[in-house]
Amino acid sequence: MTERADILRQLGEQGSPWDVLVIGGGASGLGAAVESAARGYRTLLVERVDFAKGTSSRSTKLVHGGVRYLEQMNFTLVLDALRERGHMLRNAPHLVHDLSFVVPAYSKLSLAYYGAGLKVYERLSGRHSFGRSKFLSRERTLQLLPAISREGLRGGVLYHDGQFDDARYAISLLRTFQDLGGTAINYVEATGLLQRNGKTIGISARDTEDDSFFDLLAKVVVNASGANTESVLSMDSAEHKAVLAVSQGTHFVLPGAFLQGKTALMIPKTSDGRVLFAIPWHGSTLIGTTDEPVDHASEEPRALPKEKSFLLDHIARYFGRRPAAGEIQSVWSGQRPLVRSGAGKTSQLSRDHRVLVSASGLVTITGGKWTTYRRMGQDTIDRAAEVASLATSPSRTVELKLHGWMEPHPESTSEWELVYGTDAALMHQLSAGHPELNELLHPLLPYRRREVVWAARYEMARTVEDVLARRTHALFLNARATIEATPSVVRLLAGELKRSEEWMKQDLERFLTVARRYIYAEE
């Protein structure tokens, strides 16, 4: 893996403009960067914090067409997403897998309605189907969802969708981009756009680690900054028209005993018009999400009191009791960059994406959802190539296997390590002569010390948060256990990055300030 100092040196010695420069290292930015590099374009991606720091590591961990969009009659979005879901499973089977869902029905009418809708959903998936939907008796529904509220239950409908690891998928995209010859760097912020004769020709950038500044030239710049899209558009024009409506979604992580099984629960319509999921996740139960409009984007969004109440009320309704504060292992929120329209509620806004080209030639990709990231990247680079008059090259990502591609093996001993694919064997070699690296970070977490070393050496992790929130999902899975594990992780990471005692102290405190917010607190 190329060292960060070498990448920065390469950027400082830039001899000719990049073909494509992407701002943003989330799903849309990484998708566009992989698309660009796969076409043979010389591509650079800069991320002001860490890859997948924002929305892209805070999803409900689902690869899905979107059942609720059928009710909105958005068949185009559902069809596109179902098709892309199939591509994701084929191209990254180490990261994406089938998951069975049950929709409980508490009336005969709802049983028929949901059954018909999910049959349409199944048929729309065509050859990309993950499995057949079917009606369930009351008894069979309770077998699959033993913890579900029984009063008034009439039966259920079983259907199939996809589950994935969002942050690890983003890292796999990063490694794929690098395998294709692309250059990526985190903790480099775009501070302004360089323009000549009214055309965007690059960016002014700042290395946030040492506060140095430099310019980066490119034939076309892509704004893929997610919930921060408006800030980059403001660099282009102070009078730009607002294009985003930012929506926040919050999740709880509870003990696995709440779900008691390997089948997920889907509530197709809650009081705010959203779908609510309860999903098995690394031995725990992931419940979410909400949909609340917020005034502005935040790097570390915090759950609103109304979101907490909403989740607690629905958990009590469908599981028969409210969890105690100590049972909530982690609470976290993400923000969705939705394309602004005349709709009232953010839950009613389309999850379609939009590619915009400003008068200066800045290309902006916004909206969309994780499942359609590849198609978003394809559409973005189609437009970027036109703007920059790049040599015509067709998309090559539909069947592009991602870094680490490997068919999962049932005999694998670690559910977590499946996400490394073929890299798992290489990572194990780190602890071959160092048995201490095989030790768990914490008895309540599935991650081992060697994963910290691997993240620093091969996955561009620069801080404890990078390791514990995105290279692993420790913080999202169990905040208290993660806080207890942090001191040993800081020491291990500092050794790898050759950091000082002062850096260790500062990074530890920075992370603990963030991590404490993931512990549930009564308002």
Coordinates of C-alpha atoms in Angstrom, one line a residue:
M1 CA 0.0 0.0 0.0
T2 CA 1.3 3.5 -0.9
E3 CA 2.2 5.6 2.1
R4 CA 0.3 8.8 2.7
A5 CA 3.4 10.9 2.5
D6 CA 4.1 9.4 -1.0
I7 CA 0.6 10.3 -2.1
L8 CA 0.9 13.8 -0.9
R9 CA 4.3 14.1 -2.7
Q10 CA 2.7 12.9 -5.9
L11 CA 0.0 15.5 -5.5
G12 CA 2.5 18.2 -4.9
E13 CA 4.5 17.2 -8.0
Q14 CA 1.4 17.2 -10.3
G15 CA 2.7 17.5 -13.8
S16 CA -0.6 17.6 -15.7
P17 CA -4.3 17.9 -14.8
W18 CA -6.2 14.8 -13.6
D19 CA -8.8 13.7 -16.0
V20 CA -11.4 13.5 -13.2
L21 CA -11.2 14.8 -9.6
V22 CA -13.9 13.6 -7.2
I23 CA -14.7 15.5 -4.0
G24 CA -16.2 13.1 -1.4
G25 CA -15.3 9.6 -0.2
G26 CA -18.8 8.2 0.5
A27 CA -20.8 5.8 -1.6
S28 CA -21.5 8.2 -4.4
G29 CA -17.9 9.5 -4.6
L30 CA -16.3 6.1 -4.4
G31 CA -18.8 4.8 -6.9
A32 CA -18.0 7.6 -9.4
A33 CA -14.2 7.2 -8.8
V34 CA -14.3 3.4 -9.5
E35 CA -16.4 4.1 -12.6
S36 CA -14.0 6.6 -13.8
A37 CA -10.8 4.6 -13.2
A38 CA -12.4 1.5 -14.7
R39 CA -12.9 3.5 -17.9
G40 CA -9.2 4.3 -17.9
Y41 CA -9.5 7.9 -16.8
R42 CA -6.7 9.3 -14.6
T43 CA -8.7 9.8 -11.4
L44 CA -8.1 11.4 -8.0
L45 CA -10.5 11.3 -5.0
V46 CA -10.2 13.6 -2.0
E47 CA -12.1 13.2 1.2
R48 CA -12.0 15.9 3.9
V49 CA -12.4 13.5 6.8
D50 CA -12.5 9.7 6.4
F51 CA -14.0 7.4 3.8
A52 CA -17.7 6.7 4.6
K53 CA -17.5 9.0 7.6
G54 CA -21.0 10.4 6.9
T55 CA -24.2 8.8 5.7
S56 CA -22.4 5.9 4.0
S57 CA -21.5 4.2 7.3
R58 CA -24.8 5.0 9.0
S59 CA -27.3 3.1 6.9
T60 CA -29.7 0.3 8.0
K61 CA -27.2 -2.1 6.3
L62 CA -29.7 -3.1 3.6
V63 CA -29.3 -3.6 -0.1
H64 CA -32.9 -3.4 -1.3
G65 CA -35.2 -2.1 -4.0
G66 CA -37.4 -0.3 -1.5
V67 CA -40.7 -1.9 -0.8
R68 CA -42.3 1.4 0.2
Y69 CA -41.5 3.0 -3.2
L70 CA -44.1 0.7 -4.8
E71 CA -46.8 2.4 -2.8
Q72 CA -45.5 5.7 -4.2
M73 CA -45.7 4.2 -7.7
N74 CA -42.0 4.8 -8.3
F75 CA -41.5 1.7 -10.3
T76 CA -38.4 3.0 -12.1
L77 CA -36.5 3.5 -8.8
V78 CA -37.6 0.0 -7.6
L79 CA -36.6 -1.7 -10.8
D80 CA -33.2 0.1 -11.0
A81 CA -32.5 -0.7 -7.3
L82 CA -33.5 -4.3 -7.7
R83 CA -31.2 -4.6 -10.7
E84 CA -28.3 -3.0 -8.8
R85 CA -29.0 -5.2 -5.8
G86 CA -28.3 -8.2 -8.0
H87 CA -25.1 -6.6 -9.3
M88 CA -23.9 -6.0 -5.8
L89 CA -24.5 -9.6 -4.7
R90 CA -22.6 -10.9 -7.8
N91 CA -19.7 -8.5 -7.6
A92 CA -19.2 -8.5 -3.8
P93 CA -20.6 -11.8 -2.3
H94 CA -18.3 -11.4 0.6
L95 CA -20.1 -8.3 1.6
V96 CA -23.7 -8.8 0.5
H97 CA -26.0 -11.7 1.3
D98 CA -29.7 -12.7 1.2
L99 CA -31.8 -12.0 4.3
S100 CA -35.3 -13.3 5.0
F101 CA -37.8 -10.7 6.2
V102 CA -41.2 -11.2 7.7
V103 CA -44.0 -8.6 7.6
P104 CA -46.4 -9.4 10.5
A105 CA -50.1 -8.8 9.7
Y106 CA -52.6 -7.9 12.4
S107 CA -55.7 -8.0 10.1
K108 CA -56.8 -10.1 7.2
L109 CA -56.9 -7.0 5.0
S110 CA -53.3 -6.1 5.7
L111 CA -52.2 -9.7 5.2
A112 CA -53.7 -9.7 1.7
Y113 CA -52.4 -6.2 0.9
Y114 CA -48.8 -6.8 2.0
G115 CA -48.8 -10.2 0.3
A116 CA -49.9 -8.8 -3.0
G117 CA -47.4 -5.9 -2.8
L118 CA -44.5 -8.2 -2.0
K119 CA -45.4 -10.6 -4.8
V120 CA -45.1 -7.6 -7.2
Y121 CA -41.8 -6.7 -5.6
E122 CA -40.6 -10.3 -6.2
R123 CA -41.7 -10.3 -9.8
L124 CA -40.1 -6.9 -10.5
S125 CA -36.7 -8.3 -9.5
G126 CA -37.0 -10.9 -12.3
R127 CA -33.7 -12.9 -12.7
H128 CA -32.2 -10.8 -9.9
S129 CA -34.6 -12.3 -7.4
F130 CA -33.2 -13.2 -4.0
G131 CA -36.1 -15.7 -3.3
R132 CA -39.8 -16.2 -3.4
S133 CA -42.3 -14.5 -1.1
K134 CA -45.0 -16.4 0.6
F135 CA -47.9 -16.2 3.1
L136 CA -47.3 -17.4 6.6
S137 CA -49.7 -18.8 9.1
R138 CA -49.8 -17.2 12.6
E139 CA -47.9 -20.2 14.0
R140 CA -45.1 -20.0 11.4
T141 CA -44.8 -16.2 11.8
L142 CA -44.2 -16.8 15.5
Q143 CA -41.7 -19.5 14.8
L144 CA -39.6 -17.0 12.7
L145 CA -40.3 -14.0 15.0
P146 CA -40.7 -15.5 18.4
A147 CA -40.4 -12.2 20.2
I148 CA -43.1 -10.4 18.2
S149 CA -46.2 -9.1 19.9
R150 CA -48.9 -11.9 19.6
E151 CA -52.0 -10.0 20.4
G152 CA -54.2 -9.8 17.2
L153 CA -51.6 -11.4 15.0
R154 CA -53.2 -13.0 12.0
G155 CA -50.1 -14.2 10.1
G156 CA -47.4 -12.7 8.0
V157 CA -45.6 -12.5 4.7
L158 CA -42.1 -13.7 4.1
Y159 CA -39.9 -12.1 1.5
H160 CA -36.2 -11.7 0.6
D161 CA -33.9 -8.7 0.3
G162 CA -30.2 -8.1 0.8
Q163 CA -28.0 -7.2 3.8
F164 CA -24.5 -5.8 3.6
D165 CA -21.8 -4.1 5.5
D166 CA -21.9 -0.5 4.4
A167 CA -18.6 0.8 5.7
R168 CA -16.7 -2.3 4.7
Y169 CA -18.3 -2.1 1.2
A170 CA -17.0 1.5 1.0
I171 CA -13.5 0.3 1.9
S172 CA -13.7 -2.5 -0.7
L173 CA -14.6 0.2 -3.3
L174 CA -11.6 2.2 -2.1
R175 CA -9.3 -0.8 -2.6
T176 CA -10.9 -1.5 -6.0
F177 CA -10.3 2.1 -7.1
Q178 CA -6.6 1.8 -6.0
D179 CA -6.3 -1.6 -7.8
L180 CA -7.6 0.2 -11.0
G181 CA -4.8 2.8 -10.7
G182 CA -6.8 5.5 -9.0
T183 CA -5.4 7.8 -6.3
A184 CA -7.4 8.5 -3.1
I185 CA -6.5 10.4 0.0
N186 CA -8.5 11.1 3.2
Y187 CA -8.1 14.1 5.5
V188 CA -7.7 16.4 2.5
E189 CA -10.3 19.1 2.3
A190 CA -11.5 21.0 -0.8
T191 CA -11.4 24.6 0.4
G192 CA -12.3 26.2 -2.9
L193 CA -12.7 25.7 -6.6
L194 CA -10.1 26.9 -9.1
Q195 CA -11.6 28.7 -12.0
R196 CA -10.3 30.2 -15.2
N197 CA -12.5 32.2 -17.7
G198 CA -15.6 31.1 -15.8
K199 CA -14.7 27.3 -15.9
T200 CA -13.8 25.1 -13.0
I201 CA -10.2 23.7 -13.5
G202 CA -9.5 22.2 -10.2
I203 CA -9.6 22.7 -6.4
S204 CA -7.7 24.4 -3.7
A205 CA -7.0 21.8 -1.0
R206 CA -5.8 21.6 2.6
D207 CA -4.2 18.7 4.3
T208 CA -6.0 18.7 7.6
E209 CA -3.3 16.7 9.3
D210 CA -0.5 19.4 8.9
D211 CA -2.6 22.3 7.7
S212 CA -0.7 22.7 4.5
F213 CA -2.4 24.1 1.3
F214 CA -1.9 23.2 -2.3
D215 CA -3.8 23.3 -5.7
L216 CA -5.0 20.3 -7.7
L217 CA -5.8 20.7 -11.4
A218 CA -8.3 18.6 -13.2
K219 CA -10.2 18.5 -16.5
V220 CA -13.4 18.0 -14.6
V221 CA -14.4 18.2 -11.0
V222 CA -17.1 16.0 -9.5
N223 CA -19.0 17.2 -6.4
A224 CA -20.0 14.0 -4.6
S225 CA -20.0 15.4 -1.1
G226 CA -23.4 13.9 0.1
A227 CA -25.1 16.0 2.7
N228 CA -22.4 18.7 2.3
T229 CA -23.3 19.1 -1.4
E230 CA -24.6 22.7 -0.9
S231 CA -21.3 23.9 0.6
V232 CA -19.3 22.8 -2.5
L233 CA -22.0 24.4 -4.8
S234 CA -21.5 27.6 -2.8
M235 CA -17.8 27.6 -3.8
D236 CA -19.0 27.5 -7.4
S237 CA -21.7 30.2 -7.0
A238 CA -22.9 32.1 -4.0
E239 CA -26.3 32.4 -5.6
H240 CA -26.8 28.7 -6.5
K241 CA -30.3 27.3 -6.2
A242 CA -30.8 25.0 -3.2
V243 CA -31.0 21.4 -4.4
L244 CA -31.0 19.4 -1.2
A245 CA -33.4 18.6 1.6
V246 CA -31.5 16.9 4.4
S247 CA -33.2 14.1 6.4
Q248 CA -32.0 12.4 9.5
G249 CA -32.4 8.7 10.4
T250 CA -31.6 7.2 13.8
H251 CA -30.9 3.6 14.8
F252 CA -30.8 1.7 18.0
V253 CA -28.7 -1.5 18.5
L254 CA -30.2 -3.9 21.1
P255 CA -29.3 -7.3 22.4
G256 CA -30.0 -10.2 20.0
A257 CA -32.6 -11.5 22.5
F258 CA -35.0 -8.8 21.2
L259 CA -35.3 -10.5 17.8
Q260 CA -34.5 -14.0 18.8
G261 CA -33.6 -15.4 15.5
K262 CA -32.0 -14.9 12.0
T263 CA -35.1 -13.6 10.4
A264 CA -35.6 -9.8 10.1
L265 CA -38.8 -7.9 10.9
M266 CA -40.2 -5.3 8.6
I267 CA -43.0 -2.9 9.5
P268 CA -44.2 -1.5 6.1
K269 CA -45.8 1.7 7.4
T270 CA -45.2 3.6 10.6
S271 CA -46.8 6.8 11.9
D272 CA -44.3 9.0 9.9
G273 CA -44.8 7.0 6.7
R274 CA -41.5 5.1 6.8
V275 CA -40.6 1.5 6.8
L276 CA -39.2 0.2 10.1
F277 CA -36.8 -2.7 10.3
A278 CA -35.5 -4.9 13.1
I279 CA -32.5 -6.8 11.7
P280 CA -30.1 -9.5 13.1
W281 CA -26.6 -7.9 13.1
H282 CA -23.5 -9.5 14.5
G283 CA -25.4 -11.2 17.3
S284 CA -27.4 -8.0 18.1
T285 CA -30.6 -6.4 16.9
L286 CA -30.4 -3.3 14.7
I287 CA -33.6 -1.3 14.7
G288 CA -34.3 1.7 12.5
T289 CA -34.9 4.1 11.0
T290 CA -36.5 7.5 11.5
D291 CA -37.0 10.3 8.9
E292 CA -36.8 13.8 10.4
P293 CA -35.9 16.9 8.3
V294 CA -33.0 18.9 9.7
D295 CA -31.9 22.4 8.8
H296 CA -28.3 21.7 8.0
A297 CA -25.7 18.9 7.6
S298 CA -23.7 17.7 10.6
E299 CA -20.5 15.7 10.7
E300 CA -21.8 13.9 13.9
P301 CA -25.6 14.1 13.9
R302 CA -27.2 13.3 17.2
A303 CA -30.5 11.5 17.7
L304 CA -33.4 14.0 18.4
P305 CA -35.7 13.4 21.4
K306 CA -38.6 12.7 19.0
E307 CA -36.6 10.1 17.2
K308 CA -35.8 8.3 20.4
S309 CA -39.4 8.4 21.5
F310 CA -40.5 7.1 18.1
L311 CA -38.2 4.1 18.2
L312 CA -39.0 3.3 21.8
D313 CA -42.7 3.5 21.2
H314 CA -42.5 1.2 18.1
I315 CA -40.2 -1.3 19.9
A316 CA -42.8 -1.5 22.7
R317 CA -45.6 -1.9 20.3
Y318 CA -44.1 -4.8 18.3
F319 CA -41.9 -6.5 21.0
G320 CA -44.2 -6.0 24.0
R321 CA -41.8 -3.9 26.1
R322 CA -39.6 -0.9 26.0
P323 CA -35.9 -1.6 26.3
A324 CA -34.2 -0.2 29.4
A325 CA -31.5 2.4 28.8
G326 CA -28.8 -0.1 29.7
E327 CA -30.0 -2.5 27.0
I328 CA -29.5 0.0 24.2
Q329 CA -25.9 -0.9 23.2
S330 CA -25.5 2.0 20.8
V331 CA -27.6 4.8 19.3
W332 CA -26.5 6.6 16.1
S333 CA -27.8 8.8 13.3
G334 CA -27.1 9.5 9.7
Q335 CA -28.2 12.2 7.3
R336 CA -29.7 11.6 3.8
P337 CA -29.0 14.1 1.0
L338 CA -32.4 14.0 -0.7
V339 CA -33.3 15.9 -3.9
R340 CA -35.5 18.8 -3.0
S341 CA -39.0 18.9 -4.4
G342 CA -42.4 20.2 -3.5
A343 CA -43.2 17.2 -1.2
G344 CA -44.0 18.1 2.4
K345 CA -42.4 15.3 4.4
T346 CA -38.9 14.1 3.8
S347 CA -40.2 10.5 3.9
Q348 CA -42.2 11.3 0.8
L349 CA -39.2 12.7 -1.1
S350 CA -37.8 10.6 -4.0
R351 CA -34.7 8.6 -3.5
D352 CA -33.9 9.1 -7.2
H353 CA -30.5 10.6 -7.9
R354 CA -29.8 13.7 -10.0
V355 CA -26.7 14.7 -11.9
L356 CA -26.3 18.5 -12.3
V357 CA -23.8 20.5 -14.4
S358 CA -23.2 24.1 -13.5
A359 CA -22.2 26.9 -15.9
S360 CA -18.6 26.5 -14.8
G361 CA -18.6 22.8 -15.6
L362 CA -18.8 21.5 -12.0
V363 CA -20.5 18.1 -12.1
T364 CA -22.7 17.4 -9.0
I365 CA -24.2 14.0 -8.1
T366 CA -26.9 14.1 -5.3
G367 CA -29.8 12.1 -4.0
G368 CA -29.9 8.4 -4.6
K369 CA -29.4 5.5 -2.1
W370 CA -26.6 3.0 -1.3
T371 CA -28.1 0.3 -3.5
T372 CA -27.9 2.4 -6.6
Y373 CA -24.4 3.8 -6.0
R374 CA -23.0 2.1 -9.1
R375 CA -25.6 3.5 -11.5
M376 CA -25.1 6.9 -9.9
G377 CA -21.4 6.6 -10.6
Q378 CA -22.1 5.6 -14.2
D379 CA -24.4 8.5 -14.9
T380 CA -22.0 10.9 -13.2
I381 CA -19.0 9.9 -15.2
D382 CA -21.1 9.9 -18.4
R383 CA -21.7 13.6 -17.8
A384 CA -18.2 14.3 -16.6
A385 CA -16.7 12.8 -19.7
E386 CA -18.9 15.0 -21.8
V387 CA -17.9 18.1 -19.9
A388 CA -14.2 17.4 -20.1
S389 CA -14.3 16.0 -23.7
L390 CA -12.6 12.8 -22.5
A391 CA -12.1 9.9 -24.8
T392 CA -15.3 7.9 -25.1
S393 CA -15.2 4.8 -23.0
P394 CA -18.2 2.6 -22.0
S395 CA -19.0 1.6 -18.4
R396 CA -17.3 -1.5 -17.2
T397 CA -18.6 -1.8 -13.7
V398 CA -21.8 -3.9 -14.1
E399 CA -19.7 -7.1 -13.8
L400 CA -16.6 -5.6 -12.1
K401 CA -15.7 -7.8 -9.1
L402 CA -14.7 -5.7 -6.1
H403 CA -11.5 -6.1 -4.1
G404 CA -11.5 -9.2 -1.9
W405 CA -14.2 -11.0 -4.0
M406 CA -14.8 -14.4 -2.6
E407 CA -17.7 -16.7 -2.4
P408 CA -18.6 -17.1 1.3
H409 CA -17.7 -20.5 2.8
P410 CA -20.0 -22.1 5.4
E411 CA -17.1 -23.3 7.4
S412 CA -15.8 -19.8 7.9
T413 CA -15.2 -19.4 11.7
S414 CA -15.8 -15.6 11.9
E415 CA -18.9 -13.9 10.6
W416 CA -17.1 -10.6 10.9
E417 CA -14.0 -11.7 8.9
L418 CA -16.1 -12.7 5.9
V419 CA -16.2 -9.0 4.9
Y420 CA -12.4 -9.1 4.2
G421 CA -12.9 -11.7 1.5
T422 CA -9.6 -12.9 0.2
D423 CA -7.8 -10.4 2.4
A424 CA -8.7 -12.4 5.5
A425 CA -6.0 -15.0 4.9
L426 CA -3.4 -12.2 4.5
M427 CA -4.6 -10.5 7.6
H428 CA -4.3 -13.7 9.6
Q429 CA -0.6 -13.8 8.6
L430 CA -0.1 -10.6 10.7
S431 CA -0.7 -12.6 13.9
A432 CA 1.2 -15.7 12.8
G433 CA 4.4 -14.6 14.5
H434 CA 2.6 -12.2 16.9
P435 CA 0.0 -14.2 18.9
E436 CA -1.0 -11.1 20.8
L437 CA -2.6 -9.7 17.6
N438 CA -5.1 -12.6 17.7
E439 CA -6.6 -11.3 21.0
L440 CA -10.0 -9.7 21.0
L441 CA -10.3 -6.0 21.5
H442 CA -13.0 -6.6 24.1
P443 CA -14.9 -9.7 25.2
L444 CA -18.2 -8.2 23.9
L445 CA -16.8 -7.3 20.5
P446 CA -15.9 -9.7 17.6
Y447 CA -12.8 -7.7 16.4
R448 CA -9.2 -8.6 17.0
R449 CA -6.0 -6.6 17.5
R450 CA -4.7 -7.6 14.0
E451 CA -7.6 -5.7 12.4
V452 CA -6.2 -2.5 13.9
V453 CA -2.8 -3.2 12.3
W454 CA -4.4 -4.2 9.0
A455 CA -6.5 -1.0 8.9
A456 CA -3.4 1.2 9.5
R457 CA -1.2 -0.6 7.0
Y458 CA -3.6 -1.3 4.1
E459 CA -6.8 0.7 4.5
M460 CA -5.6 4.2 5.2
A461 CA -7.0 4.4 8.8
R462 CA -5.5 7.5 10.4
T463 CA -7.4 7.8 13.7
V464 CA -8.9 5.6 16.4
E465 CA -12.3 6.6 15.1
D466 CA -11.4 5.4 11.6
V467 CA -10.6 2.0 13.1
L468 CA -13.4 1.6 15.6
A469 CA -16.3 3.2 13.6
R470 CA -15.6 2.3 10.0
R471 CA -12.8 -0.3 9.5
T472 CA -14.7 -2.2 12.2
H473 CA -18.2 -1.3 13.4
A474 CA -17.3 -1.5 17.1
L475 CA -18.7 1.9 18.0
F476 CA -22.0 1.2 16.2
L477 CA -22.3 -2.2 17.7
N478 CA -21.6 -1.5 21.4
A479 CA -20.5 1.9 22.5
R480 CA -19.7 1.1 26.1
A481 CA -17.5 -1.9 25.2
T482 CA -15.8 0.2 22.5
I483 CA -14.9 2.9 25.0
E484 CA -13.4 0.3 27.3
A485 CA -11.3 -1.1 24.4
T486 CA -10.1 2.3 23.2
P487 CA -6.8 2.8 25.3
S488 CA -5.3 -0.4 23.9
V489 CA -6.3 0.5 20.4
V490 CA -4.8 4.0 20.6
R491 CA -1.4 2.5 21.6
L492 CA -1.5 -0.1 18.9
L493 CA -2.4 2.4 16.2
A494 CA 0.1 4.9 17.4
G495 CA 2.8 2.3 17.0
E496 CA 1.8 1.6 13.5
L497 CA 1.6 5.2 12.5
K498 CA 4.7 6.3 14.5
R499 CA 2.7 8.8 16.5
S500 CA 3.8 10.6 19.6
E501 CA 2.5 10.4 23.2
E502 CA 0.8 13.8 22.7
W503 CA -1.0 12.5 19.6
M504 CA -2.2 9.5 21.5
K505 CA -3.6 11.7 24.3
Q506 CA -5.3 14.0 21.8
D507 CA -6.8 11.3 19.6
L508 CA -8.0 9.3 22.6
E509 CA -9.8 12.4 23.9
R510 CA -11.3 13.2 20.5
F511 CA -12.6 9.8 20.1
L512 CA -14.1 9.5 23.6
T513 CA -15.9 12.8 23.0
V514 CA -17.6 11.3 20.0
A515 CA -18.1 7.8 21.4
R516 CA -19.9 9.0 24.5
R517 CA -22.6 10.4 22.3
Y518 CA -23.4 6.9 21.1
I519 CA -24.5 5.8 24.6
Y520 CA -28.2 6.2 25.1
A521 CA -29.3 8.9 27.5
E522 CA -32.7 9.9 28.7
E523 CA -33.7 13.4 27.6

